[in-house]
Coordinates of C-alpha atoms in Angstrom, one line a residue:
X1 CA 121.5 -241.5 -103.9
X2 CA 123.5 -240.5 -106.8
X3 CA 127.4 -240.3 -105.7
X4 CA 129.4 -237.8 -106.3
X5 CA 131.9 -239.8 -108.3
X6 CA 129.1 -240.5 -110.8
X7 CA 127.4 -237.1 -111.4
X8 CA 130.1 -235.7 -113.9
X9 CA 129.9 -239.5 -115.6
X10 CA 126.5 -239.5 -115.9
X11 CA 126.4 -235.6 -116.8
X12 CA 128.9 -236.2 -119.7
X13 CA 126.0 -237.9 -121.5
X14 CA 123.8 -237.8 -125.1
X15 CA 121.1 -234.9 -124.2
X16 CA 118.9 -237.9 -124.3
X17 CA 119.9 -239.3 -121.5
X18 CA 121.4 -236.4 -119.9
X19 CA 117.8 -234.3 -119.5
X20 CA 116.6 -237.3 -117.4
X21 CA 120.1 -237.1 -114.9
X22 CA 119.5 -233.8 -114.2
X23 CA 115.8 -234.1 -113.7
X24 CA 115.5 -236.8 -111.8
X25 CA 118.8 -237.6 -109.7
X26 CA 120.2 -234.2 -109.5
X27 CA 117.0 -232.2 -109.4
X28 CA 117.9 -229.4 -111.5
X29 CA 115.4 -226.7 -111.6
X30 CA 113.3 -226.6 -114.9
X31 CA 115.0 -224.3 -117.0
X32 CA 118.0 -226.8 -116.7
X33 CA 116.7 -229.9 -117.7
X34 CA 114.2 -228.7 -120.6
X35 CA 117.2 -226.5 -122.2
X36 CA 119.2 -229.6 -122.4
X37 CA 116.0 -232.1 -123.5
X38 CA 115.2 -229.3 -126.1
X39 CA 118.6 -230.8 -127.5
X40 CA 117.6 -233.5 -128.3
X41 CA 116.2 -233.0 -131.7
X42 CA 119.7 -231.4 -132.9
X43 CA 122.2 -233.4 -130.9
X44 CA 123.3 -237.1 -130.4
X45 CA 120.9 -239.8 -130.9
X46 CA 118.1 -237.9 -131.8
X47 CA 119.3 -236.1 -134.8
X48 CA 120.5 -238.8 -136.2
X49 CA 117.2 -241.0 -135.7
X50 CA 115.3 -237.9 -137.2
X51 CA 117.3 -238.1 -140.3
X52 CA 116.6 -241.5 -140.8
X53 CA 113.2 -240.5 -141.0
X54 CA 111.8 -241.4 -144.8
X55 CA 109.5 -239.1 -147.2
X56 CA 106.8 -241.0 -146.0
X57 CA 107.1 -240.7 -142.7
X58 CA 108.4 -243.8 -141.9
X59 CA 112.1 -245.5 -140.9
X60 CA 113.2 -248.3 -142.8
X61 CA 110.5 -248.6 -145.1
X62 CA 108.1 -250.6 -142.8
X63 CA 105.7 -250.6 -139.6
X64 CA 107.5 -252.9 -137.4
X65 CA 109.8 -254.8 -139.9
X66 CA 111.9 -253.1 -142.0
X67 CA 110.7 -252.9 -145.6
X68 CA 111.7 -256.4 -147.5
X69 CA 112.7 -258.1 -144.4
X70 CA 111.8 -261.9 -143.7
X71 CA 112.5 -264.3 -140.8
X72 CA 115.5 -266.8 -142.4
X73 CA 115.8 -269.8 -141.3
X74 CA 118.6 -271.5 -139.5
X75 CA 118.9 -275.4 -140.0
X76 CA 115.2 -275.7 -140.2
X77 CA 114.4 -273.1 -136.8
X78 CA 113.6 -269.7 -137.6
X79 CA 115.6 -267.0 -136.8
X80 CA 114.1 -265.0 -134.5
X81 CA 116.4 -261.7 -134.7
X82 CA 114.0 -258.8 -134.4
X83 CA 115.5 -256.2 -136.4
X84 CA 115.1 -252.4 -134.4
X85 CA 114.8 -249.7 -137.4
X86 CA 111.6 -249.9 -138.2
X87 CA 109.3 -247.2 -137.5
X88 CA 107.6 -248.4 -134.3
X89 CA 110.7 -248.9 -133.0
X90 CA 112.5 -245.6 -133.8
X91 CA 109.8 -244.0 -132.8
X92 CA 109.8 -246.0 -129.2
X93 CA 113.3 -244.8 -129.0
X94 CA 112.8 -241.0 -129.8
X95 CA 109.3 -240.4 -127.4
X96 CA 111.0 -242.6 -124.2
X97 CA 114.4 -240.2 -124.9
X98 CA 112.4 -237.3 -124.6
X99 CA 111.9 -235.5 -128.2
X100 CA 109.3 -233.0 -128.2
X101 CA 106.9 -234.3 -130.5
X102 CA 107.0 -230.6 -132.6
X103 CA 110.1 -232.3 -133.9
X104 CA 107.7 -234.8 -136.0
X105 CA 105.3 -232.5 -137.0
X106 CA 103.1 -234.1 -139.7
X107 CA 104.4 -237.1 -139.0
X108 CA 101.1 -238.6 -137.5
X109 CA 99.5 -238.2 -140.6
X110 CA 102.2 -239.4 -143.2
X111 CA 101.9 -242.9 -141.1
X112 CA 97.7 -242.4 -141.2
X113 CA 98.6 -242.0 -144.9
X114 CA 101.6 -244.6 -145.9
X115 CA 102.0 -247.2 -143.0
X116 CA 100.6 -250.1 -142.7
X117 CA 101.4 -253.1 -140.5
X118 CA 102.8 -256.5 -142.0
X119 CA 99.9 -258.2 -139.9
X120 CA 97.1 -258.3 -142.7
X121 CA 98.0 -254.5 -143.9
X122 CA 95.7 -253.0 -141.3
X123 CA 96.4 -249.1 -140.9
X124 CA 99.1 -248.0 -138.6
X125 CA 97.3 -246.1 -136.3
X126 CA 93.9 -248.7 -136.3
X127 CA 96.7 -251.0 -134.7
X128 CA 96.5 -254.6 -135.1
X129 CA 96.3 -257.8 -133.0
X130 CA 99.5 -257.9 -130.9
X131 CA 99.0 -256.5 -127.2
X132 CA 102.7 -255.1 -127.1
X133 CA 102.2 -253.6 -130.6
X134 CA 98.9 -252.1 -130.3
X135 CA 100.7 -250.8 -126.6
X136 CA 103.0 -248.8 -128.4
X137 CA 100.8 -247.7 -131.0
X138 CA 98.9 -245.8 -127.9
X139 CA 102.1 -244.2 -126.6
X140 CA 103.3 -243.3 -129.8
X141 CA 99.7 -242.0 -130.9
X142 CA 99.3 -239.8 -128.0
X143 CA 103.0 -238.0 -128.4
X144 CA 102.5 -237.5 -131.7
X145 CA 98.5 -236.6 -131.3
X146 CA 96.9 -239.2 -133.5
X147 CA 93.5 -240.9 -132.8
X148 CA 94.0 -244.3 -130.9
X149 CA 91.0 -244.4 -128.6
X150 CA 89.9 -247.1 -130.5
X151 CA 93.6 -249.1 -129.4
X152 CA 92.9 -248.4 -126.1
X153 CA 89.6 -249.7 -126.3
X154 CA 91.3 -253.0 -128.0
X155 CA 93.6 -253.0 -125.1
X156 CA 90.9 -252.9 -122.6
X157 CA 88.8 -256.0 -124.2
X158 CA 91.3 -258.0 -124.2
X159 CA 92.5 -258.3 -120.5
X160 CA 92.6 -262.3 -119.8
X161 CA 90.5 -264.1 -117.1
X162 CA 94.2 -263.6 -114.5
X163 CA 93.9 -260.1 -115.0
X164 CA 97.0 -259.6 -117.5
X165 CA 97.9 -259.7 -121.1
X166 CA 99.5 -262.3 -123.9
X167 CA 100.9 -261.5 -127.4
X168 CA 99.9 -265.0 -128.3
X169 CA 96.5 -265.0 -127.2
X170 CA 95.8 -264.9 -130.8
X171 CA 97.0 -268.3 -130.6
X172 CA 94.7 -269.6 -127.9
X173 CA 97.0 -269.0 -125.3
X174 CA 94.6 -267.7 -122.0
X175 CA 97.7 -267.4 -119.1
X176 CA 99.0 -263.6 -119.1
X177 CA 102.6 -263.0 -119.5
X178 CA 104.8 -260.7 -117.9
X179 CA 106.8 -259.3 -121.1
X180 CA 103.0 -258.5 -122.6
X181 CA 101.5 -257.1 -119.3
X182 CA 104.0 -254.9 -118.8
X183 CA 104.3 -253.9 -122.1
X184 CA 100.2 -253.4 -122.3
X185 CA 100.5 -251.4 -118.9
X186 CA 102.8 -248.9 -119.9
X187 CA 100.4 -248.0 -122.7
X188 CA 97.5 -247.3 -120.3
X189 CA 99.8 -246.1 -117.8
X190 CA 100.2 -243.3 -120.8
X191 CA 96.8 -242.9 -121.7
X192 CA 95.7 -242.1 -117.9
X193 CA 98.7 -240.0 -117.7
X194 CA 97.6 -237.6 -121.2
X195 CA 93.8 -237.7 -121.2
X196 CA 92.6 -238.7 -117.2
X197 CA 91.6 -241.7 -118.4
X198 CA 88.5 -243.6 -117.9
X199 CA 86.5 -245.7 -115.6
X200 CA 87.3 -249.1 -117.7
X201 CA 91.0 -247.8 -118.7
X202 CA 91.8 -247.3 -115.0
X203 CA 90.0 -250.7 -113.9
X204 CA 92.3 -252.9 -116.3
X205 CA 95.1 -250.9 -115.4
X206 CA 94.6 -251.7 -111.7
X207 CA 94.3 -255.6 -112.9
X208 CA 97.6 -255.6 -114.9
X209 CA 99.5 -254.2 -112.2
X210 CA 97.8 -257.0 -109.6
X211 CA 98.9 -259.5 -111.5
X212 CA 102.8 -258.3 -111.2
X213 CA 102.5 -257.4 -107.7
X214 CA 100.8 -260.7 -106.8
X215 CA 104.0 -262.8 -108.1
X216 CA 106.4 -260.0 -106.2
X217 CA 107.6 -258.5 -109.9
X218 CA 109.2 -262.2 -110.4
X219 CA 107.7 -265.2 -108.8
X220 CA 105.7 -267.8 -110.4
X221 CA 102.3 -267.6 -108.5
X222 CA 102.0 -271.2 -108.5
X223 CA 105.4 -272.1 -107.1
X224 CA 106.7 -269.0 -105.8
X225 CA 109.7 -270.0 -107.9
X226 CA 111.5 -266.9 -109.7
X227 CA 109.9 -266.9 -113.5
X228 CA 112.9 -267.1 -115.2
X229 CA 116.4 -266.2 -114.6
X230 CA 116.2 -263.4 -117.4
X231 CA 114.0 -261.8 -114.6
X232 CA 117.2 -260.1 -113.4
X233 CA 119.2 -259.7 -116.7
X234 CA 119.7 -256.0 -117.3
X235 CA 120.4 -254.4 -120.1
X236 CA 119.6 -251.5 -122.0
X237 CA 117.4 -250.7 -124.1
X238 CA 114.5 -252.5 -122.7
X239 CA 112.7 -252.8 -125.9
X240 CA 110.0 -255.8 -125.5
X241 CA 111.7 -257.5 -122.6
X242 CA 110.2 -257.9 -119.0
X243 CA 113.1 -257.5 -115.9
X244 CA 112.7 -256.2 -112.2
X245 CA 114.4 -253.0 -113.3
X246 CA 112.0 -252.5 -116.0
X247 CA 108.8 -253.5 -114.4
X248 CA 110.3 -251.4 -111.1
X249 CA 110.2 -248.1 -113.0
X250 CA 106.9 -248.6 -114.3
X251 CA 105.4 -248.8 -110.9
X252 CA 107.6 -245.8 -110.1
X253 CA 106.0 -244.2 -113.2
X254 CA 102.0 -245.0 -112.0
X255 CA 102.8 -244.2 -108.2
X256 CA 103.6 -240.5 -109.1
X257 CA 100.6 -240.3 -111.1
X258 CA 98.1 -242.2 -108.9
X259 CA 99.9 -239.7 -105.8
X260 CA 100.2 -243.0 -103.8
X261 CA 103.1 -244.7 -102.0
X262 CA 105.2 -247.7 -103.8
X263 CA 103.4 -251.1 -103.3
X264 CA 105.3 -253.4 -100.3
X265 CA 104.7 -256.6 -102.1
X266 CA 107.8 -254.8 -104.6
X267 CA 110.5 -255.3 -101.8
X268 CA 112.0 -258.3 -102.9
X269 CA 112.5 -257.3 -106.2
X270 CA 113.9 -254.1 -105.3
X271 CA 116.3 -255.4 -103.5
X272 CA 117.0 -257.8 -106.3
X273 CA 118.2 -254.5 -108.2
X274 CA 120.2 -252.9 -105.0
X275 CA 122.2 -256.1 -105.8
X276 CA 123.0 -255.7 -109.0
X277 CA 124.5 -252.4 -108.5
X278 CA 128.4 -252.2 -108.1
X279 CA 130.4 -250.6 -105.0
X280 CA 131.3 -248.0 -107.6
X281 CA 127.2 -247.1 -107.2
X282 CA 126.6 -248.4 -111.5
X283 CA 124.9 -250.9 -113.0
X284 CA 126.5 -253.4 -115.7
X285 CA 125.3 -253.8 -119.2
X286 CA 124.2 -257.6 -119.5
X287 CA 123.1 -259.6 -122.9
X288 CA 121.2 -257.4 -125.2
X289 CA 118.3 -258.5 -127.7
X290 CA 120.2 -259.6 -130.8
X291 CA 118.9 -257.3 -134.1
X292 CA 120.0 -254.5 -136.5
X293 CA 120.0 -251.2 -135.2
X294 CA 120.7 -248.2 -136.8
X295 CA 123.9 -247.8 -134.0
X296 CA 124.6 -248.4 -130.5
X297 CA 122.9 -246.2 -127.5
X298 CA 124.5 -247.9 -124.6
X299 CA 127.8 -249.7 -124.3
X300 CA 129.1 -253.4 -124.5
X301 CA 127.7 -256.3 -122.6
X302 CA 130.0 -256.4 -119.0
X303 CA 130.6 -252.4 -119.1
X304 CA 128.9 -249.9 -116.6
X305 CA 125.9 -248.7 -118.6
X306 CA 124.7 -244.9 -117.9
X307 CA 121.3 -246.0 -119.0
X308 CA 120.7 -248.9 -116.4
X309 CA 123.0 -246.4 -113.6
X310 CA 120.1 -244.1 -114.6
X311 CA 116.7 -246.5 -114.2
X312 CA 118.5 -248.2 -110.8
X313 CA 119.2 -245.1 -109.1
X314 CA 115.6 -243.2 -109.9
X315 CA 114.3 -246.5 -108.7
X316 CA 116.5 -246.6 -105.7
X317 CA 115.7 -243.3 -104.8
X318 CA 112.0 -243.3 -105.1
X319 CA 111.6 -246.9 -103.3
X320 CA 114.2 -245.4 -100.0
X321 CA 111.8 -242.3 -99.6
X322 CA 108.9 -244.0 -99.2
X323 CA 107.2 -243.2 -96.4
X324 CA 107.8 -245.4 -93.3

């Protein structure tokens, strides 16, 4: 339950974020909410990511580097600082804010015309060989009403024998990981979500989402051991990156869709997120992924982050009316 104290802090917000407080935490009636989302493509953080946008459709001259860019190399170990101002990226940002794709109109077919990814300069909407990539390549195909089925077909045939995802199965690897299963899921979650699905779509969704809910969002099936301790580092954005919070609001996501109650095997890691919020009723901006951006969404690490106060209270809320 949003506190009182918080509702004109969280109000007094980039329409971005603000659409999403008054949707989903103050439940303002429709005409409330879409005004302010309808913002977003003139306001705040979206304008200015739209007039990034380049002639050719892209941001930052590239697919999902900028154009030029090159891993350097730090006393022999490569630098692994994933710049964000790429086109996959901006466009992650602008569809998860809320921008009514009209805003990009064309811009579907500029990338069918001028992108390409730096993976073997394959064609930006054929995707490529990276499960998170070709993920948002779904999501971002679907919003903006380009032809992915074959990505989701890609997505679908390459499930591993544990029922998840790697990035690195390129690389022989054949043990899912939570970052790319995730990741993966939230592109089929959206595919179900715009089109119905389909029988194998729904079928490896169901498998992806096992294999979280069999380690509780977090343990290590083997040991029952936590995965990591990044497991509960918050921060926003999400990007790439696997946490409780993030992997809690998918599920949140697929349970209104699928019209069925949240799963019991999530209760420790909710509560793992009830507590990291603070007696003021926020949550606190931890470490984020190093990178360029084109400039800062959310605040500081160790400051009380609207963003993460948003995810952990939706979360909160949907989880405590569950049905007892």
């Amino acid at each position: 339950m949003t506190t009182d104290a918080l509702i004109p802090w969280l109000r007094d917000s980039d329409p971005a974020l603000r659409w999403q407080v008054e949707r989903d935490l103050l439940h303002e009636p429709p005409e409330v909410w879409e005004a302010t989302r309808a913002r977003i493509a003139t306001e705040g953080f979206g304008a200015r990511l739209l007039a990034l946008q380049d002639p050719d459709g892209q941001w930052a001259g590239g697919a999902f580097f900028p154009a030029g860019f090159g891993f350097a190399t730090i006393d022999g170990e490569r630098d692994n600082s994933q710049p964000w101002t790429a086109t996959t990226w901006t466009l992650n940002s602008l569809r998860e804010w809320g921008l009514d794709a009209a805003a990009l109109s064309g811009t579907a077919e500029l990338l069918a015309e001028n992108s390409r990814w730096e993976y073997e300069n394959l064609p930006y909407w054929g995707g490529e060989v990276d499960c998170c990539i070709n993920a948002w390549t779904v999501e971002n195909g679907l919003w903006l009403g380009a032809d992915i089925t074959g990505v989701v077909d890609w997505l679908v045939g390459h499930r591993l024998p544990d029922g998840g995802w790697n990035c690195e199965w390129i690389e022989g690897s054949t043990r899912s990981s939570v970052h790319s299963t995730l990741n993966t899921l939230k592109g089929l979650l959206a595919y179900d979500a715009a089109t119905g699905g389909t029988e194998a779509t729904r079928a490896a969704r169901r498998s992806g989402e096992e294999y979280l809910l069999r380690r509780g969002l977090f343990r290590r099936l083997s040991t029952g051991e936590p995965v990591a301790p990044w497991v509960t580092r918050f921060s926003y954005p999400f990007r790439w990156f696997y946490s409780v919070l993030n992997a809690a609001d998918y599920f949140r996501r697929a349970a209104l869709l699928d019209g069925v109650p949240p799963d019991p095997r999530m209760a420790e890691a909710i509560e793992l997120i009830r507590a990291a919020r603070q007696p003021d009723g926020t949550w606190v901006q931890g470490r984020t992924l190093p990178g360029a951006v084109w400039f800062e969404v959310d605040v500081p690490e160790g400051e009380p982050s609207k963003w993460l106060t948003l995810f952990g209270t939706r979360v909160l809320d949907w989880w405590d009316a569950r049905p007892r």
